[in-house]
XYZ file of C-alpha atoms in Angstrom:
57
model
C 4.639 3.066 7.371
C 4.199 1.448 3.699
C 6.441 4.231 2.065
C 8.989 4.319 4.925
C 9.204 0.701 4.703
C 10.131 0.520 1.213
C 12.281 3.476 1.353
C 14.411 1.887 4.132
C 14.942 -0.959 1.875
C 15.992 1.210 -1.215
C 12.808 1.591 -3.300
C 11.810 5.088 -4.494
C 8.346 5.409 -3.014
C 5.595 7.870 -3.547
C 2.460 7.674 -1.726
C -1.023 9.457 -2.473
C -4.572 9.102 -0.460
C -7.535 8.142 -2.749
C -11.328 7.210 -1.802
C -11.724 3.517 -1.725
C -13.207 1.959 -4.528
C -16.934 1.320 -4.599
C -16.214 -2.322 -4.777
C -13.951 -2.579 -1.632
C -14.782 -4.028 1.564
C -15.272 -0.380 3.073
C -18.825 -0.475 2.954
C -20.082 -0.933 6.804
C -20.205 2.377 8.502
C -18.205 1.392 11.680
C -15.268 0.804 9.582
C -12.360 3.047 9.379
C -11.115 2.338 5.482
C -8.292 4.475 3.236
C -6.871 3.627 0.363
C -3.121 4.542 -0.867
C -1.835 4.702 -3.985
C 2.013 3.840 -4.586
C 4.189 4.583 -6.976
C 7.157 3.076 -7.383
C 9.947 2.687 -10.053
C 10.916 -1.356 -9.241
C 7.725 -2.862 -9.087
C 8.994 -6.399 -8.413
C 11.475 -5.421 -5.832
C 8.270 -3.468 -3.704
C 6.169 -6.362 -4.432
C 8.553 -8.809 -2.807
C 9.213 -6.434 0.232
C 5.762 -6.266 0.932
C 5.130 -9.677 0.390
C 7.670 -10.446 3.023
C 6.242 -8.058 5.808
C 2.498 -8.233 5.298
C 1.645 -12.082 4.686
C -1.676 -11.206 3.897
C -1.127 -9.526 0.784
């Protein structure tokens, strides 16, 4: 959803699955936690757009 998102608004977006940190809040067992790594080439522009859609960030 992440990568489409900022693909649909013109950022070049690569996204990779990694294990959560140890220091995440992934640590009770009924939790379902990921992790993704982007990589993109405007960081300020994907920053904004995500900023914008998910108010929690």
């Amino acid at each position: 959803m992440v990568q489409g998102l900022l693909e649909y608004r013109g950022v070049d977006a690569r996204m990779t699955a990694i294990e959560p940190s140890e220091d995440s809040a992934c640590d009770d067992a009924d939790d379902v936690c990921f992790a993704l790594m982007v990589r993109v080439r405007d960081f300020a522009r994907a920053e904004s757009i995500l900023k914008t859609t998910f108010t929690d960030l």
